Amino acid sequence: MEADFTQIHNPSFYFSILNKLKLDNLQVKIEALNSLSNLLTYADQDRLNGFPLDLFSSELLELLNTTTDGNIAKLSAQCVFSLLEAHSRSTSSLMKYQVLTILASHLLNCKWFEASEYCLKALHVISKYRANDISFKIGIEPFLKMFDHFTII
């Protein structure tokens, strides 16, 4: 299913998604995260010209850091990964909001495996641009912790 790009240059489109992410209704948050995920999956930097990068970075990481729901964690992590893939300035924007600490926390706790997989993918993308930050701020332990969850053959 491809995203609907007819409203992509309308700032109110982005803010409607952002407002839904801030609501207490779990189902509304899931729908908003799905919409954002579709948008980011099929978008590129040109299409995301007016995208409020800092606002979404802050909100996605806040959701990922505070959620008690596995679906929200998975979708938030997926959106962080998709944002990194879609927008070249997203790495620096996410770094402002402690992305490395939050992603590492999910890898170390591994409460929801699918969310941890997206966190690992996001860290891989960040490592292309900010490898030194990863080594200084979180080290290698979160990556090694993922091996604990593989079945030994």
XYZ file of N, CA and C in Angstrom:
459
model
N 0.839 -1.176 0.000
C 0.000 0.000 0.000
C 0.887 1.242 0.000
N 0.762 2.086 -0.993
C 1.585 3.277 -1.089
C 0.919 4.438 -0.362
N 1.777 5.300 0.176
C 1.281 6.444 0.938
C 0.615 7.451 0.013
N -0.333 8.191 0.565
C -1.022 9.246 -0.164
C -0.211 10.530 -0.030
N 0.392 10.976 -1.138
C 1.243 12.153 -1.108
C 0.515 13.420 -1.542
N -0.812 13.393 -1.627
C -1.545 14.580 -2.071
C -1.481 15.703 -1.050
N -1.331 15.381 0.224
C -1.329 16.398 1.279
C 0.061 16.626 1.867
N 1.080 16.053 1.261
C 2.398 16.027 1.876
C 3.028 17.408 2.053
N 2.650 18.379 1.247
C 3.222 19.715 1.383
C 2.357 20.636 2.231
N 1.310 20.106 2.805
C 0.417 20.864 3.660
C 0.859 20.688 5.116
N 1.361 21.753 5.773
C 1.834 21.617 7.159
C 0.783 21.068 8.115
N -0.484 21.351 7.872
C -1.519 20.848 8.772
C -1.615 19.320 8.727
N -1.213 18.727 7.615
C -1.183 17.271 7.493
C -0.207 16.679 8.514
N 0.982 17.258 8.598
C 1.982 16.779 9.551
C 1.538 17.016 10.989
N 0.984 18.195 11.234
C 0.594 18.522 12.601
C -0.612 17.709 13.065
N -1.455 17.275 12.143
C -2.564 16.397 12.548
C -2.020 15.049 13.020
N -0.999 14.534 12.344
C -0.365 13.281 12.785
C 0.317 13.499 14.132
N 1.036 14.595 14.249
C 1.752 14.902 15.484
C 0.797 15.042 16.665
N -0.329 15.705 16.455
C -1.326 15.860 17.524
C -1.918 14.518 17.944
N -2.127 13.630 16.987
C -2.658 12.304 17.308
C -1.656 11.502 18.138
N -0.370 11.709 17.877
C 0.654 10.997 18.651
C 0.671 11.428 20.108
N 0.197 12.630 20.385
C 0.211 13.165 21.745
C -1.032 12.790 22.552
N -2.028 12.221 21.904
C -3.259 11.846 22.604
C -3.039 10.607 23.464
N -3.903 10.428 24.451
C -3.802 9.269 25.337
C -4.453 8.011 24.756
N -5.180 8.150 23.671
C -5.870 7.035 23.054
C -4.872 6.150 22.300
N -4.723 4.913 22.769
C -3.755 3.985 22.194
C -4.030 3.689 20.728
N -5.283 3.477 20.378
C -5.644 3.154 18.997
C -5.349 4.320 18.058
N -5.603 5.534 18.500
C -5.322 6.722 17.687
C -3.821 6.860 17.466
N -3.032 6.596 18.508
C -1.570 6.641 18.370
C -1.082 5.612 17.370
N -1.632 4.417 17.435
C -1.229 3.349 16.508
C -1.565 3.743 15.070
N -2.745 4.303 14.857
C -3.127 4.751 13.510
C -2.204 5.865 13.023
N -1.868 6.798 13.903
C -0.971 7.896 13.528
C 0.423 7.367 13.202
N 0.914 6.435 14.000
C 2.230 5.847 13.731
C 2.239 5.064 12.428
N 1.137 4.357 12.133
C 1.040 3.654 10.857
C 1.050 4.627 9.682
N 0.320 5.730 9.804
C 0.312 6.752 8.751
C 1.704 7.340 8.555
N 2.361 7.652 9.660
C 3.705 8.211 9.587
C 4.690 7.209 9.004
N 4.551 5.968 9.395
C 5.426 4.918 8.866
C 5.274 4.780 7.350
N 4.027 4.763 6.884
C 3.793 4.694 5.432
C 4.374 5.898 4.720
N 4.165 7.059 5.280
C 4.690 8.282 4.687
C 6.205 8.226 4.587
N 6.871 7.858 5.679
C 8.333 7.839 5.696
C 8.919 6.725 4.843
N 8.202 5.624 4.732
C 8.689 4.506 3.928
C 8.734 4.870 2.450
N 7.732 5.592 1.980
C 7.646 5.900 0.556
C 8.150 7.292 0.204
N 8.504 8.087 1.206
C 8.946 9.459 0.947
C 10.463 9.503 0.777
N 10.908 10.622 0.277
C 12.329 10.903 0.223
C 12.524 12.345 0.682
N 13.759 12.787 0.686
C 14.048 14.115 1.214
C 13.313 15.212 0.452
N 13.172 15.066 -0.844
C 12.469 16.085 -1.631
C 11.002 16.171 -1.249
N 10.381 15.041 -1.052
C 8.964 15.029 -0.683
C 8.737 15.509 0.742
N 9.749 15.373 1.589
C 9.629 15.777 2.989
C 10.187 17.179 3.224
N 10.054 18.032 2.243
C 10.628 19.373 2.292
C 10.151 20.177 3.493
N 8.873 20.173 3.808
C 8.333 20.952 4.922
C 8.108 20.143 6.186
N 8.676 18.977 6.258
C 8.469 18.068 7.391
C 9.093 18.650 8.661
N 8.316 18.776 9.758
C 8.859 19.310 11.022
C 9.728 18.263 11.731
N 10.940 18.138 11.280
C 11.859 17.080 11.688
C 12.108 17.046 13.200
N 12.394 18.189 13.789
C 12.681 18.218 15.232
C 11.470 17.818 16.064
N 10.294 18.277 15.677
C 9.085 17.939 16.439
C 8.803 16.438 16.398
N 8.935 15.851 15.214
C 8.685 14.414 15.106
C 9.791 13.613 15.785
N 11.031 14.065 15.678
C 12.133 13.366 16.351
C 11.882 13.306 17.843
N 11.529 14.433 18.415
C 11.253 14.512 19.853
C 10.100 13.601 20.246
N 9.011 13.679 19.506
C 7.811 12.908 19.855
C 8.031 11.404 19.694
N 8.681 10.993 18.612
C 8.923 9.567 18.396
C 9.818 8.982 19.477
N 10.862 9.710 19.843
C 11.765 9.204 20.871
C 11.106 9.211 22.245
N 10.262 10.189 22.492
C 9.511 10.216 23.756
C 8.580 9.001 23.837
N 7.888 8.707 22.747
C 7.016 7.525 22.720
C 7.825 6.246 22.929
N 8.925 6.135 22.225
C 9.758 4.941 22.315
C 10.323 4.764 23.720
N 10.643 5.851 24.348
C 11.265 5.814 25.667
C 10.267 5.553 26.794
N 9.013 5.944 26.622
C 8.062 5.877 27.735
C 6.939 4.855 27.560
N 6.821 4.257 26.411
C 5.676 3.383 26.169
C 5.732 2.102 26.985
N 4.558 1.604 27.285
C 4.424 0.304 27.942
C 3.711 -0.681 27.024
N 3.561 -0.291 25.763
C 2.861 -1.121 24.785
C 3.827 -1.568 23.691
N 3.839 -2.856 23.406
C 4.745 -3.407 22.400
C 4.495 -2.888 20.999
N 3.218 -2.686 20.630
C 2.907 -2.163 19.296
C 3.417 -0.739 19.119
N 3.232 0.078 20.134
C 3.710 1.465 20.082
C 5.235 1.469 19.995
N 5.885 0.620 20.772
C 7.351 0.546 20.740
C 7.838 0.139 19.359
N 7.219 -0.891 18.788
C 7.638 -1.364 17.460
C 7.423 -0.283 16.408
N 6.251 0.326 16.404
C 5.947 1.339 15.394
C 6.798 2.596 15.574
N 7.063 2.984 16.804
C 7.920 4.148 17.058
C 9.334 3.880 16.563
N 9.860 2.704 16.887
C 11.205 2.339 16.432
C 11.253 2.238 14.908
N 10.200 1.699 14.315
C 10.127 1.603 12.859
C 10.129 3.001 12.230
N 9.405 3.927 12.826
C 9.366 5.301 12.315
C 10.722 5.992 12.475
N 11.410 5.735 13.578
C 12.754 6.305 13.754
C 13.666 5.788 12.650
N 13.632 4.486 12.408
C 14.449 3.898 11.338
C 14.067 4.479 9.975
N 12.785 4.560 9.694
C 12.330 5.087 8.398
C 12.699 6.555 8.237
N 12.644 7.303 9.315
C 13.038 8.712 9.279
C 14.525 8.832 8.932
N 15.335 7.987 9.532
C 16.767 7.986 9.218
C 17.027 7.648 7.756
N 16.241 6.754 7.221
C 16.399 6.367 5.821
C 15.900 7.442 4.860
N 14.879 8.182 5.264
C 14.219 9.118 4.352
C 14.844 10.506 4.334
N 15.442 10.933 5.432
C 15.865 12.336 5.535
C 17.309 12.426 6.026
N 18.155 13.089 5.281
C 19.581 13.134 5.617
C 19.870 13.928 6.900
N 19.046 14.888 7.242
C 19.268 15.677 8.460
C 18.678 15.020 9.705
N 18.054 13.889 9.549
C 17.386 13.259 10.684
C 18.365 12.786 11.758
N 19.548 12.370 11.362
C 20.513 11.896 12.357
C 20.840 12.988 13.360
N 21.163 14.170 12.875
C 21.505 15.255 13.804
C 20.292 15.695 14.615
N 19.125 15.645 14.029
C 17.915 16.002 14.763
C 17.639 14.999 15.879
N 17.749 13.728 15.585
C 17.508 12.692 16.590
C 18.566 12.721 17.692
N 19.793 13.076 17.343
C 20.869 13.134 18.336
C 20.569 14.168 19.421
N 19.828 15.213 19.090
C 19.463 16.237 20.078
C 18.602 15.661 21.203
N 17.903 14.575 20.901
C 16.934 14.017 21.846
C 17.372 12.660 22.401
N 18.672 12.456 22.502
C 19.244 11.265 23.141
C 18.887 9.955 22.444
N 18.882 9.958 21.130
C 18.510 8.774 20.372
C 19.383 7.569 20.721
N 20.669 7.771 20.896
C 21.561 6.638 21.159
C 21.227 5.960 22.479
N 20.981 6.741 23.498
C 20.650 6.192 24.815
C 19.331 5.424 24.769
N 18.357 5.969 24.076
C 17.034 5.330 24.005
C 17.096 4.040 23.192
N 17.770 4.069 22.056
C 17.899 2.858 21.241
C 18.688 1.787 21.985
N 19.782 2.175 22.636
C 20.589 1.215 23.398
C 19.787 0.602 24.528
N 18.959 1.392 25.173
C 18.125 0.888 26.261
C 17.203 -0.226 25.769
N 16.630 -0.030 24.591
C 15.759 -1.083 24.044
C 16.537 -2.337 23.691
N 17.752 -2.179 23.226
C 18.559 -3.360 22.907
C 18.981 -4.098 24.175
N 19.321 -3.355 25.207
C 19.753 -3.992 26.454
C 18.601 -4.694 27.161
N 17.420 -4.085 27.144
C 16.258 -4.684 27.814
C 15.567 -5.723 26.951
N 15.528 -5.477 25.669
C 14.906 -6.365 24.673
C 13.553 -6.900 25.141
N 12.726 -5.999 25.601
C 11.395 -6.369 26.073
C 10.500 -6.782 24.899
N 10.633 -6.053 23.790
C 9.875 -6.364 22.574
C 10.869 -6.561 21.445
N 10.953 -7.793 20.964
C 11.986 -8.154 19.996
C 11.884 -7.350 18.703
N 10.669 -7.157 18.178
C 10.517 -6.414 16.920
C 10.963 -4.964 17.074
N 10.661 -4.349 18.212
C 11.122 -2.986 18.474
C 12.646 -2.956 18.543
N 13.232 -3.950 19.179
C 14.692 -4.023 19.276
C 15.335 -4.198 17.906
N 14.697 -4.950 17.038
C 15.226 -5.108 15.674
C 15.281 -3.775 14.941
N 14.214 -2.986 15.063
C 14.217 -1.665 14.423
C 15.228 -0.724 15.083
N 15.414 -0.866 16.383
C 16.433 -0.057 17.069
C 17.819 -0.405 16.542
N 18.068 -1.680 16.337
C 19.350 -2.124 15.791
C 19.550 -1.590 14.371
N 18.504 -1.637 13.557
C 18.588 -1.090 12.199
C 18.854 0.412 12.227
N 18.202 1.105 13.143
C 18.404 2.553 13.263
C 19.841 2.858 13.681
N 20.363 2.100 14.622
C 21.751 2.304 15.045
C 22.727 2.018 13.900
N 22.385 1.060 13.071
C 23.235 0.773 11.912
C 23.295 1.981 10.978
N 22.166 2.608 10.730
C 22.147 3.796 9.877
C 22.931 4.934 10.525
N 22.723 5.133 11.820
C 23.444 6.196 12.526
C 24.951 5.939 12.491
N 25.339 4.672 12.557
C 26.768 4.339 12.573
C 27.484 4.756 11.295
N 26.743 4.899 10.218
C 27.355 5.342 8.959
C 27.833 6.786 9.057
N 27.155 7.577 9.884
C 27.466 9.000 9.980
C 28.111 9.383 11.310
N 27.784 8.662 12.363
C 28.215 9.065 13.711
C 28.769 7.878 14.492
N 29.653 7.113 13.895
C 30.202 5.923 14.551
C 30.929 6.265 15.846
N 31.656 7.361 15.862
C 32.377 7.750 17.084
C 31.415 8.033 18.228
N 30.304 8.683 17.924
C 29.314 8.955 18.971
C 28.774 7.661 19.558
N 28.539 6.683 18.714
C 28.036 5.396 19.202
C 29.062 4.750 20.119
N 30.315 4.729 19.709
C 31.325 4.072 20.536
C 31.536 4.806 21.854
N 31.487 6.134 21.851
C 31.704 6.891 23.079
C 30.497 6.897 23.998
N 29.292 6.949 23.442
C 28.094 7.122 24.270
C 27.466 5.819 24.735
N 27.488 4.784 23.885
C 26.816 3.546 24.299
C 27.707 2.313 24.240
N 28.792 2.362 23.514
C 29.702 1.228 23.448
C 29.140 0.072 22.645
N 29.707 -1.088 22.883
C 29.342 -2.263 22.098
C 28.352 -3.186 22.818
N 28.165 -2.991 24.106
C 27.318 -3.885 24.892
C 25.893 -4.051 24.334
N 25.207 -2.972 23.915
C 23.853 -3.178 23.375
C 23.822 -4.088 22.149
N 24.850 -4.036 21.346
C 24.894 -4.881 20.152
C 25.151 -6.338 20.534
N 26.051 -6.546 21.468
C 26.357 -7.902 21.912
C 25.175 -8.535 22.626
N 24.394 -7.731 23.322
C 23.230 -8.224 24.054
C 22.231 -8.897 23.112
N 22.170 -8.426 21.871
C 21.227 -9.010 20.905
C 21.551 -10.480 20.635
N 22.827 -10.875 20.755
C 23.190 -12.269 20.523
C 22.578 -13.197 21.560
N 22.280 -12.687 22.739
C 21.652 -13.488 23.782
C 20.281 -14.003 23.376
N 19.676 -13.365 22.395
C 18.308 -13.701 22.010
C 18.226 -14.638 20.809
N 19.387 -15.015 20.266
C 19.397 -15.970 19.163
C 19.420 -17.393 19.711
N 18.723 -18.279 19.056
C 18.702 -19.673 19.455
C 19.977 -20.352 18.960
N 20.629 -21.091 19.865
C 21.838 -21.823 19.494
C 21.415 -23.102 18.788
N 22.004 -23.345 17.641
C 21.640 -24.522 16.849
C 22.484 -25.711 17.292
